[in-house]
GROMACS .gro file of C-alpha atoms in nm:
model
  495
    1MET     CA    1   1.083  14.831   8.631
    2ILE     CA    2   0.711  14.763   8.592
    3ASN     CA    3   0.597  14.556   8.294
    4ARG     CA    4   0.244  14.428   8.245
    5ARG     CA    5   0.067  14.256   7.958
    6ASP     CA    6  -0.307  14.198   7.896
    7ARG     CA    7  -0.401  13.923   7.653
    8ASN     CA    8  -0.731  13.807   7.505
    9PRO     CA    9  -0.957  14.108   7.556
   10PRO     CA   10  -1.330  14.057   7.595
   11ALA     CA   11  -1.521  13.968   7.284
   12HIS     CA   12  -1.706  14.298   7.277
   13THR     CA   13  -1.377  14.492   7.248
   14PRO     CA   14  -1.285  14.574   6.888
   15LEU     CA   15  -0.969  14.400   6.776
   16HIS     CA   16  -0.815  14.722   6.643
   17ARG     CA   17  -0.829  14.891   6.985
   18VAL     CA   18  -0.610  14.837   7.288
   19ALA     CA   19  -0.794  14.798   7.616
   20VAL     CA   20  -0.710  15.036   7.896
   21LEU     CA   21  -0.466  14.876   8.138
   22ARG     CA   22  -0.633  14.848   8.471
   23SER     CA   23  -0.357  14.917   8.718
   24PRO     CA   24  -0.245  15.197   8.954
   25LEU     CA   25  -0.027  15.324   8.670
   26ARG     CA   26  -0.306  15.349   8.415
   27MET     CA   27  -0.278  15.731   8.408
   28LEU     CA   28   0.071  15.687   8.267
   29ARG     CA   29  -0.041  15.439   8.003
   30PRO     CA   30  -0.237  15.608   7.723
   31VAL     CA   31  -0.489  15.422   7.513
   32ILE     CA   32  -0.309  15.339   7.186
   33THR     CA   33  -0.488  15.262   6.865
   34VAL     CA   34  -0.352  15.215   6.518
   35PRO     CA   35  -0.499  15.547   6.401
   36ALA     CA   36  -0.370  15.722   6.712
   37ALA     CA   37  -0.020  15.585   6.663
   38LEU     CA   38  -0.021  15.686   6.297
   39THR     CA   39  -0.148  16.033   6.389
   40LEU     CA   40   0.129  16.074   6.648
   41ALA     CA   41   0.395  15.961   6.398
   42ILE     CA   42   0.266  16.201   6.132
   43ALA     CA   43   0.256  16.487   6.384
   44LEU     CA   44   0.617  16.423   6.482
   45LEU     CA   45   0.721  16.414   6.118
   46VAL     CA   46   0.544  16.742   6.049
   47VAL     CA   47   0.717  16.910   6.343
   48THR     CA   48   1.061  16.785   6.246
   49ALA     CA   49   1.003  16.877   5.882
   50THR     CA   50   0.911  17.236   5.962
   51PRO     CA   51   1.168  17.476   5.808
   52ALA     CA   52   1.431  17.574   6.065
   53GLU     CA   53   1.387  17.945   5.997
   54ALA     CA   54   1.014  17.920   6.077
   55PHE     CA   55   1.045  17.698   6.382
   56ASP     CA   56   1.261  17.820   6.669
   57PRO     CA   57   1.090  17.700   6.990
   58PHE     CA   58   1.382  17.810   7.210
   59ASP     CA   59   1.406  18.153   7.040
   60THR     CA   60   1.781  18.109   7.001
   61GLN     CA   61   1.822  18.373   6.728
   62ALA     CA   62   1.677  18.660   6.930
   63THR     CA   63   2.021  18.799   7.018
   64ILE     CA   64   2.168  18.780   6.666
   65ARG     CA   65   2.212  19.108   6.484
   66THR     CA   66   2.019  19.129   6.160
   67GLY     CA   67   2.274  19.046   5.894
   68ALA     CA   68   2.074  18.946   5.590
   69CYS     CA   69   1.996  19.192   5.313
   70THR     CA   70   1.944  19.152   4.943
   71PRO     CA   71   2.268  19.232   4.759
   72ARG     CA   72   2.212  19.534   4.538
   73GLN     CA   73   2.395  19.727   4.273
   74PRO     CA   74   2.509  20.088   4.306
   75ALA     CA   75   2.306  20.352   4.129
   76GLY     CA   76   2.445  20.694   4.043
   77ALA     CA   77   2.725  20.874   4.222
   78LEU     CA   78   2.810  20.723   4.559
   79GLY     CA   79   2.880  20.912   4.877
   80LEU     CA   80   3.055  20.777   5.183
   81ALA     CA   81   2.732  20.658   5.346
   82GLU     CA   82   2.624  20.470   5.032
   83VAL     CA   83   2.965  20.304   4.999
   84VAL     CA   84   2.957  20.181   5.360
   85ASP     CA   85   2.597  20.060   5.326
   86LEU     CA   86   2.679  19.865   5.010
   87ALA     CA   87   2.986  19.713   5.175
   88LEU     CA   88   2.792  19.595   5.480
   89CYS     CA   89   2.519  19.449   5.260
   90ASN     CA   90   2.720  19.300   4.972
   91ASN     CA   91   3.051  19.199   5.127
   92PRO     CA   92   3.064  18.821   5.185
   93GLN     CA   93   3.247  18.872   5.515
   94THR     CA   94   2.935  19.015   5.680
   95ARG     CA   95   2.719  18.731   5.552
   96GLU     CA   96   2.980  18.482   5.671
   97ALA     CA   97   2.981  18.631   6.022
   98TRP     CA   98   2.599  18.632   6.028
   99ALA     CA   99   2.587  18.270   5.918
  100SER     CA  100   2.843  18.175   6.185
  101ALA     CA  101   2.625  18.339   6.450
  102ARG     CA  102   2.322  18.143   6.328
  103VAL     CA  103   2.525  17.822   6.342
  104GLN     CA  104   2.608  17.887   6.705
  105ALA     CA  105   2.244  17.979   6.777
  106GLY     CA  106   2.147  17.637   6.644
  107LEU     CA  107   2.399  17.474   6.879
  108VAL     CA  108   2.235  17.658   7.170
  109GLY     CA  109   1.909  17.491   7.072
  110VAL     CA  110   2.086  17.156   7.058
  111ALA     CA  111   2.220  17.216   7.410
  112GLN     CA  112   1.868  17.295   7.537
  113ALA     CA  113   1.711  16.985   7.386
  114PRO     CA  114   1.821  16.744   7.668
  115TYR     CA  115   1.594  16.934   7.909
  116LEU     CA  116   1.293  16.790   7.723
  117PRO     CA  117   1.195  16.424   7.686
  118ALA     CA  118   1.287  16.230   7.376
  119ILE     CA  119   0.999  16.043   7.209
  120ASN     CA  120   1.038  15.783   6.936
  121GLY     CA  121   0.749  15.609   6.767
  122ASN     CA  122   0.742  15.284   6.573
  123VAL     CA  123   0.451  15.158   6.361
  124GLY     CA  124   0.469  14.838   6.158
  125SER     CA  125   0.255  14.590   5.965
  126SER     CA  126   0.349  14.254   5.812
  127ARG     CA  127   0.172  13.960   5.644
  128ASN     CA  128   0.278  13.615   5.761
  129ARG     CA  129   0.199  13.284   5.589
  130THR     CA  130   0.266  12.946   5.752
  131ARG     CA  131   0.250  12.607   5.576
  132VAL     CA  132   0.289  12.288   5.780
  133GLU     CA  133   0.272  11.936   5.628
  134ASP     CA  134  -0.068  11.773   5.652
  135LEU     CA  135  -0.214  12.095   5.792
  136PRO     CA  136  -0.400  12.375   5.617
  137GLU     CA  137  -0.206  12.689   5.534
  138THR     CA  138  -0.246  12.976   5.783
  139LYS     CA  139  -0.219  13.345   5.710
  140ARG     CA  140  -0.191  13.617   5.965
  141THR     CA  141  -0.147  13.993   5.960
  142LEU     CA  142   0.076  14.135   6.232
  143ASN     CA  143   0.019  14.503   6.320
  144SER     CA  144   0.222  14.677   6.589
  145ALA     CA  145   0.275  15.024   6.734
  146SER     CA  146   0.497  15.146   7.016
  147LEU     CA  147   0.643  15.457   7.174
  148ALA     CA  148   0.974  15.493   7.354
  149ILE     CA  149   0.996  15.786   7.592
  150SER     CA  150   1.314  15.881   7.776
  151TRP     CA  151   1.374  16.185   7.994
  152LEU     CA  152   1.699  16.283   8.161
  153LEU     CA  153   1.604  16.396   8.510
  154TYR     CA  154   1.937  16.487   8.671
  155ASP     CA  155   2.302  16.476   8.568
  156PHE     CA  156   2.483  16.683   8.833
  157GLY     CA  157   2.505  16.996   8.617
  158ALA     CA  158   2.637  16.853   8.289
  159ARG     CA  159   2.341  16.984   8.085
  160GLU     CA  160   2.355  17.323   8.252
  161ALA     CA  161   2.727  17.363   8.191
  162THR     CA  162   2.695  17.252   7.828
  163LEU     CA  163   2.413  17.499   7.772
  164GLU     CA  164   2.609  17.778   7.939
  165SER     CA  165   2.907  17.706   7.714
  166ALA     CA  166   2.685  17.716   7.404
  167ARG     CA  167   2.528  18.045   7.512
  168GLU     CA  168   2.866  18.204   7.572
  169LEU     CA  169   2.988  18.085   7.233
  170LEU     CA  170   2.677  18.243   7.081
  171ALA     CA  171   2.763  18.569   7.258
  172ALA     CA  172   3.115  18.540   7.117
  173ALA     CA  173   2.974  18.482   6.767
  174VAL     CA  174   2.751  18.789   6.797
  175SER     CA  175   3.045  19.001   6.912
  176THR     CA  176   3.253  18.862   6.626
  177GLN     CA  177   2.972  18.964   6.392
  178ASP     CA  178   3.000  19.320   6.525
  179SER     CA  179   3.379  19.313   6.494
  180THR     CA  180   3.355  19.190   6.135
  181ALA     CA  181   3.107  19.463   6.051
  182GLN     CA  182   3.345  19.726   6.187
  183SER     CA  183   3.634  19.576   5.989
  184VAL     CA  184   3.430  19.585   5.667
  185PHE     CA  185   3.319  19.937   5.760
  186LEU     CA  186   3.681  20.052   5.799
  187ALA     CA  187   3.797  19.877   5.481
  188ALA     CA  188   3.523  20.051   5.284
  189LEU     CA  189   3.622  20.388   5.436
  190GLN     CA  190   3.987  20.336   5.353
  191ALA     CA  191   3.907  20.233   4.995
  192PHE     CA  192   3.674  20.531   4.952
  193PHE     CA  193   3.929  20.783   5.078
  194GLN     CA  194   4.206  20.613   4.880
  195VAL     CA  195   4.016  20.670   4.556
  196HIS     CA  196   3.971  21.037   4.645
  197ALA     CA  197   4.338  21.062   4.742
  198PHE     CA  198   4.453  20.921   4.408
  199GLU     CA  199   4.211  21.146   4.223
  200ALA     CA  200   4.367  21.443   4.401
  201ALA     CA  201   4.714  21.302   4.336
  202LEU     CA  202   4.632  21.265   3.965
  203ASN     CA  203   4.510  21.623   3.954
  204ALA     CA  204   4.833  21.734   4.123
  205ALA     CA  205   5.038  21.528   3.877
  206GLU     CA  206   4.856  21.686   3.584
  207LEU     CA  207   4.925  22.033   3.724
  208SER     CA  208   5.291  21.946   3.765
  209GLU     CA  209   5.303  21.812   3.409
  210LYS     CA  210   5.142  22.131   3.283
  211ALA     CA  211   5.394  22.341   3.478
  212ALA     CA  212   5.682  22.133   3.336
  213GLN     CA  213   5.544  22.191   2.985
  214GLU     CA  214   5.535  22.567   3.050
  215SER     CA  215   5.897  22.553   3.172
  216LEU     CA  216   5.996  22.367   2.856
  217ALA     CA  217   5.820  22.627   2.640
  218ALA     CA  218   5.996  22.907   2.827
  219ALA     CA  219   6.334  22.735   2.788
  220GLU     CA  220   6.278  22.686   2.415
  221ALA     CA  221   6.172  23.048   2.376
  222ARG     CA  222   6.485  23.167   2.551
  223TYR     CA  223   6.694  22.922   2.347
  224ARG     CA  224   6.552  23.056   2.020
  225ALA     CA  225   6.617  23.410   2.144
  226GLY     CA  226   6.977  23.317   2.223
  227ASN     CA  227   6.937  23.375   2.597
  228ALA     CA  228   6.962  23.009   2.705
  229THR     CA  229   7.187  22.715   2.641
  230PRO     CA  230   7.083  22.377   2.499
  231ALA     CA  231   7.132  22.239   2.851
  232ASP     CA  232   6.839  22.451   2.972
  233ARG     CA  233   6.610  22.301   2.710
  234LEU     CA  234   6.729  21.944   2.779
  235GLN     CA  235   6.681  21.982   3.155
  236ALA     CA  236   6.331  22.118   3.096
  237GLN     CA  237   6.253  21.824   2.866
  238THR     CA  238   6.376  21.581   3.132
  239ALA     CA  239   6.159  21.745   3.395
  240ARG     CA  240   5.857  21.730   3.164
  241SER     CA  241   5.914  21.357   3.094
  242GLN     CA  242   5.946  21.283   3.465
  243ALA     CA  243   5.619  21.469   3.531
  244THR     CA  244   5.450  21.266   3.256
  245LEU     CA  245   5.575  20.940   3.406
  246THR     CA  246   5.445  21.045   3.746
  247ARG     CA  247   5.105  21.122   3.598
  248ILE     CA  248   5.091  20.781   3.424
  249ARG     CA  249   5.189  20.599   3.744
  250VAL     CA  250   4.927  20.782   3.952
  251ALA     CA  251   4.658  20.714   3.690
  252GLY     CA  252   4.734  20.342   3.715
  253GLU     CA  253   4.719  20.355   4.095
  254LEU     CA  254   4.382  20.532   4.069
  255ARG     CA  255   4.243  20.250   3.855
  256THR     CA  256   4.373  19.999   4.110
  257ALA     CA  257   4.206  20.198   4.391
  258HIS     CA  258   3.875  20.188   4.202
  259GLY     CA  259   3.905  19.808   4.181
  260THR     CA  260   3.983  19.787   4.552
  261LEU     CA  261   3.677  19.995   4.633
  262ALA     CA  262   3.455  19.780   4.411
  263ASN     CA  263   3.587  19.470   4.586
  264ALA     CA  264   3.525  19.625   4.929
  265ILE     CA  265   3.156  19.676   4.847
  266GLY     CA  266   3.118  19.322   4.713
  267LEU     CA  267   3.146  19.390   4.339
  268ASP     CA  268   3.384  19.275   4.070
  269ALA     CA  269   3.702  19.482   4.054
  270ASN     CA  270   3.635  19.585   3.694
  271ARG     CA  271   3.299  19.743   3.785
  272PRO     CA  272   3.317  20.120   3.717
  273LEU     CA  273   3.209  20.342   4.005
  274GLU     CA  274   3.126  20.710   4.030
  275LEU     CA  275   3.188  20.890   4.357
  276ARG     CA  276   3.055  21.217   4.487
  277PRO     CA  277   3.321  21.472   4.586
  278LEU     CA  278   3.413  21.515   4.949
  279GLY     CA  279   3.333  21.827   5.144
  280ALA     CA  280   3.584  22.106   5.180
  281VAL     CA  281   3.883  22.014   5.395
  282THR     CA  282   4.006  22.275   5.641
  283ALA     CA  283   4.291  22.268   5.887
  284PRO     CA  284   4.148  22.081   6.190
  285PRO     CA  285   4.197  22.175   6.554
  286ASP     CA  286   4.415  21.961   6.773
  287PHE     CA  287   4.256  21.636   6.879
  288ASP     CA  288   4.298  21.658   7.252
  289ARG     CA  289   4.161  21.360   7.442
  290ASN     CA  290   4.275  21.167   7.745
  291VAL     CA  291   4.436  20.863   7.587
  292LYS     CA  292   4.408  20.666   7.910
  293ALA     CA  293   4.033  20.720   7.909
  294LEU     CA  294   4.020  20.616   7.543
  295ILE     CA  295   4.197  20.289   7.625
  296ALA     CA  296   3.957  20.220   7.913
  297GLU     CA  297   3.659  20.289   7.687
  298ALA     CA  298   3.802  20.066   7.415
  299ARG     CA  299   3.828  19.777   7.659
  300GLN     CA  300   3.459  19.820   7.733
  301ARG     CA  301   3.340  19.867   7.375
  302ARG     CA  302   3.563  19.659   7.150
  303PRO     CA  303   3.355  19.366   7.017
  304ASP     CA  304   3.660  19.146   6.962
  305LEU     CA  305   3.745  19.174   7.333
  306ALA     CA  306   3.383  19.096   7.421
  307ALA     CA  307   3.411  18.787   7.200
  308ALA     CA  308   3.732  18.682   7.375
  309GLU     CA  309   3.567  18.725   7.717
  310ALA     CA  310   3.271  18.513   7.605
  311GLN     CA  311   3.502  18.243   7.470
  312LEU     CA  312   3.682  18.234   7.804
  313ARG     CA  313   3.354  18.192   7.990
  314ALA     CA  314   3.251  17.920   7.746
  315ALA     CA  315   3.581  17.737   7.804
  316ARG     CA  316   3.530  17.750   8.180
  317ALA     CA  317   3.176  17.616   8.140
  318SER     CA  318   3.318  17.336   7.925
  319VAL     CA  319   3.547  17.242   8.214
  320ASP     CA  320   3.243  17.207   8.440
  321ALA     CA  321   3.058  17.003   8.175
  322THR     CA  322   3.357  16.774   8.126
  323LYS     CA  323   3.387  16.711   8.500
  324ALA     CA  324   3.012  16.646   8.533
  325ALA     CA  325   3.021  16.395   8.246
  326HIS     CA  326   3.195  16.147   8.482
  327LEU     CA  327   2.916  16.172   8.740
  328PRO     CA  328   2.598  15.960   8.756
  329SER     CA  329   2.285  16.054   8.565
  330ILE     CA  330   1.921  15.968   8.641
  331SER     CA  331   1.669  15.910   8.364
  332LEU     CA  332   1.301  15.826   8.337
  333GLY     CA  333   1.187  15.581   8.069
  334ALA     CA  334   0.843  15.467   7.951
  335THR     CA  335   0.749  15.232   7.667
  336PRO     CA  336   0.383  15.166   7.583
  337SER     CA  337   0.323  14.924   7.295
  338TRP     CA  338   0.040  14.746   7.111
  339GLN     CA  339   0.038  14.441   6.885
  340ASP     CA  340  -0.237  14.268   6.687
  341ASN     CA  341  -0.131  13.922   6.565
  342GLY     CA  342  -0.414  13.777   6.361
  343GLY     CA  343  -0.682  13.881   6.605
  344LEU     CA  344  -0.476  13.825   6.918
  345THR     CA  345  -0.423  14.168   7.070
  346THR     CA  346  -0.138  14.229   7.310
  347ASN     CA  347  -0.090  14.543   7.518
  348ALA     CA  348   0.231  14.614   7.704
  349SER     CA  349   0.379  14.906   7.888
  350SER     CA  350   0.675  14.976   8.108
  351ILE     CA  351   0.793  15.271   8.313
  352GLY     CA  352   1.094  15.307   8.533
  353VAL     CA  353   1.390  15.507   8.648
  354SER     CA  354   1.747  15.419   8.559
  355VAL     CA  355   2.077  15.541   8.700
  356SER     CA  356   2.388  15.546   8.483
  357ILE     CA  357   2.716  15.541   8.676
  358PRO     CA  358   3.041  15.581   8.478
  359LEU     CA  359   3.301  15.363   8.647
  360PHE     CA  360   3.611  15.353   8.431
  361SER     CA  361   3.698  15.481   8.084
  362GLY     CA  362   4.066  15.409   8.056
  363PHE     CA  363   4.164  15.745   8.214
  364GLY     CA  364   4.007  15.917   7.914
  365GLN     CA  365   3.792  16.135   8.140
  366THR     CA  366   4.100  16.252   8.331
  367TYR     CA  367   4.266  16.373   8.013
  368LYS     CA  368   3.945  16.529   7.887
  369VAL     CA  369   3.933  16.743   8.201
  370ARG     CA  370   4.299  16.837   8.161
  371THR     CA  371   4.236  16.932   7.799
  372ALA     CA  372   3.936  17.148   7.892
  373GLU     CA  373   4.133  17.322   8.168
  374ALA     CA  374   4.422  17.388   7.930
  375GLN     CA  375   4.177  17.528   7.675
  376ALA     CA  376   4.042  17.765   7.940
  377ASP     CA  377   4.397  17.877   8.021
  378LEU     CA  378   4.457  17.932   7.649
  379ARG     CA  379   4.146  18.149   7.619
  380ALA     CA  380   4.251  18.350   7.924
  381ALA     CA  381   4.594  18.416   7.773
  382GLN     CA  382   4.436  18.519   7.444
  383ARG     CA  383   4.204  18.757   7.629
  384ASP     CA  384   4.498  18.915   7.813
  385ARG     CA  385   4.698  18.948   7.492
  386LEU     CA  386   4.405  19.119   7.321
  387GLN     CA  387   4.370  19.364   7.609
  388LEU     CA  388   4.732  19.468   7.560
  389GLN     CA  389   4.685  19.485   7.184
  390ILE     CA  390   4.382  19.712   7.226
  391ALA     CA  391   4.587  19.954   7.433
  392LEU     CA  392   4.854  19.954   7.162
  393ASP     CA  393   4.594  20.000   6.885
  394VAL     CA  394   4.443  20.301   7.060
  395TRP     CA  395   4.785  20.449   7.132
  396ARG     CA  396   4.900  20.411   6.771
  397SER     CA  397   4.574  20.547   6.629
  398TYR     CA  398   4.581  20.837   6.872
  399GLN     CA  399   4.936  20.930   6.778
  400SER     CA  400   4.862  20.886   6.407
  401LEU     CA  401   4.568  21.124   6.435
  402GLN     CA  402   4.779  21.377   6.622
  403THR     CA  403   5.047  21.356   6.355
  404ALA     CA  404   4.794  21.376   6.071
  405THR     CA  405   4.627  21.679   6.229
  406GLN     CA  406   4.955  21.866   6.258
  407SER     CA  407   5.057  21.759   5.906
  408MET     CA  408   4.731  21.896   5.766
  409ARG     CA  409   4.810  22.243   5.900
  410THR     CA  410   5.175  22.227   5.797
  411THR     CA  411   5.105  22.113   5.441
  412THR     CA  412   4.857  22.398   5.400
  413ASP     CA  413   5.135  22.649   5.463
  414LEU     CA  414   5.386  22.440   5.266
  415LEU     CA  415   5.165  22.429   4.957
  416ALA     CA  416   5.094  22.802   4.968
  417SER     CA  417   5.465  22.893   4.993
  418ALA     CA  418   5.563  22.637   4.723
  419GLU     CA  419   5.306  22.778   4.480
  420GLN     CA  420   5.432  23.132   4.539
  421SER     CA  421   5.794  23.022   4.500
  422GLU     CA  422   5.718  22.850   4.170
  423ARG     CA  423   5.539  23.155   4.033
  424VAL     CA  424   5.832  23.380   4.124
  425ALA     CA  425   6.089  23.140   3.976
  426LEU     CA  426   5.891  23.107   3.651
  427GLY     CA  427   5.851  23.482   3.622
  428ARG     CA  428   6.220  23.540   3.682
  429TYR     CA  429   6.315  23.280   3.423
  430ARG     CA  430   6.082  23.426   3.162
  431ALA     CA  431   6.223  23.769   3.237
  432GLY     CA  432   6.573  23.638   3.180
  433VAL     CA  433   6.703  23.703   3.529
  434GLY     CA  434   6.658  23.348   3.666
  435ASN     CA  435   6.814  23.020   3.566
  436ILE     CA  436   6.656  22.689   3.474
  437LEU     CA  437   6.784  22.513   3.786
  438ASP     CA  438   6.599  22.753   4.015
  439LEU     CA  439   6.280  22.707   3.814
  440LEU     CA  440   6.301  22.327   3.806
  441SER     CA  441   6.385  22.317   4.175
  442ALA     CA  442   6.082  22.533   4.257
  443GLN     CA  443   5.853  22.317   4.041
  444SER     CA  444   5.987  21.998   4.200
  445ALA     CA  445   5.923  22.144   4.544
  446LEU     CA  446   5.570  22.241   4.438
  447ALA     CA  447   5.498  21.891   4.305
  448ALA     CA  448   5.625  21.738   4.631
  449ALA     CA  449   5.412  21.983   4.834
  450ARG     CA  450   5.101  21.886   4.639
  451GLN     CA  451   5.163  21.515   4.695
  452GLN     CA  452   5.231  21.574   5.064
  453ARG     CA  453   4.909  21.768   5.089
  454VAL     CA  454   4.714  21.485   4.929
  455GLN     CA  455   4.880  21.230   5.159
  456SER     CA  456   4.813  21.436   5.471
  457VAL     CA  457   4.443  21.470   5.385
  458TYR     CA  458   4.418  21.095   5.326
  459ASP     CA  459   4.604  21.016   5.649
  460TRP     CA  460   4.381  21.254   5.844
  461ASN     CA  461   4.058  21.101   5.710
  462VAL     CA  462   4.173  20.742   5.764
  463SER     CA  463   4.330  20.804   6.106
  464ARG     CA  464   4.001  20.943   6.239
  465ALA     CA  465   3.816  20.630   6.129
  466THR     CA  466   4.096  20.406   6.256
  467LEU     CA  467   4.085  20.565   6.600
  468ALA     CA  468   3.708  20.521   6.612
  469GLN     CA  469   3.752  20.154   6.519
  470SER     CA  470   4.026  20.110   6.778
  471VAL     CA  471   3.793  20.246   7.046
  472GLY     CA  472   3.504  20.034   6.919
  473VAL     CA  473   3.269  20.319   6.820
  474LEU     CA  474   3.294  20.301   6.441
  475ASP     CA  475   2.935  20.325   6.322
  476SER     CA  476   2.712  20.533   6.099
  477ALA     CA  477   2.707  20.825   6.344
  478ILE     CA  478   3.061  20.918   6.246
  479LEU     CA  479   2.998  20.921   5.869
  480PRO     CA  480   2.887  21.287   5.835
  481ALA     CA  481   3.206  21.402   6.007
  482LEU     CA  482   3.425  21.179   5.790
  483ALA     CA  483   3.250  21.305   5.475
  484GLY     CA  484   3.321  21.665   5.575
  485GLU     CA  485   2.959  21.749   5.655
  486GLN     CA  486   3.011  21.827   6.024
  487SER     CA  487   3.273  21.816   6.298
  488LEU     CA  488   3.399  21.491   6.446
  489PRO     CA  489   3.189  21.372   6.742
  490PRO     CA  490   3.363  21.288   7.070
  491LEU     CA  491   3.523  20.946   7.073
  492GLY     CA  492   3.525  20.916   7.451
  493GLY     CA  493   3.760  21.029   7.723
  494LYS     CA  494   3.795  21.377   7.864
  495PRO     CA  495   3.989  21.674   7.726
   0.00000   0.00000   0.00000
């Protein structure tokens, strides 16, 4: 360590200025004045006070997906694209994921900071008064300024491993942001299609109630004509009441679905919403894709798996950082200072290299390494479990879509035959050649066929979106197909 002081400068040197230290190290010892020290301190304060959003010297937020938008209110009738856009903008989950990614980006900057020197400044001024017996009182003003500079030169990879861990955690946060966006996307789709499904179910329930009322009118007409028994009229009344109860129940479920949709797009559940009708639904062709190829694509595209992989890499980097923390570190330090004590000016400076060698920490370092290694093993197991879960998700979604596709075609035929059967049964009963049981049975079968049709359409719409989410390709490109505007784009794999 080199330390040198110069006292009593020449008379021609102003007292408020520090003389240049004449030594081989003078290039490392800047001329320090009171104004210069104050200027440096103010400059450091200005830099540190700069708003974080406007000052990102390491450009840590470059990889974060844009997640901030001004929450807005729906205007007019909403289509599927508008519902999804509102959900991604208004839902707090997306803002939460974006904020989490920015938190991790800040930690990346923190991990990069040790690569630069740390500089601390100190400026002070005091007024001293001394009174000694039989001597005149003395007053002095003490002014001082100093800088402390430290720079970590080498630490056997601890900084590098810590920075690598922070970067991988940022990658995991960005992938989690994508995964959250897809989850919000899917929830909005499900809520949108659920509202349409309950609207169709309510329409079906109203048709069934109307048909039950017509059956009751026919039974009463036959009863008044003497061609039917009171049992026919009572059975028709029972069927009409059951149809009314079904309509009331479905209407309540529709109101609940509207509240769920409002919640999905970040609004209060009591906010009324108007939706545009869906496009015409036709019997779809078979969805024939290689499920093995879909699983392989999902493992490449799923953002939650990408987040798990990044967390595993971060855990392994943390193991390296923990091991390196028990190794020596080499630092450079420099401390120039100036002091003016009542006209006596003192200049001092020091520069040197220090080596820190951890010797013993009560076996704490050993257990820290074990903990980090166990954490890495935990992340690896979680990654493997998620890989298996992805395969199961794709398999389930694939089979659900296959089932929904076949159900769509079957319910089309079922509804057509049930409608024809009900018309024939009603005509026969009005003509006096049929009985009330045949009519009520036909109307019950028609009501069930209508509900099955509504359910199959809902299942088909949702299963397409669910499969896209399972593969990791749920984005705006699939919206026209889901809204009935065009055919479903390929989800990957080969026919």
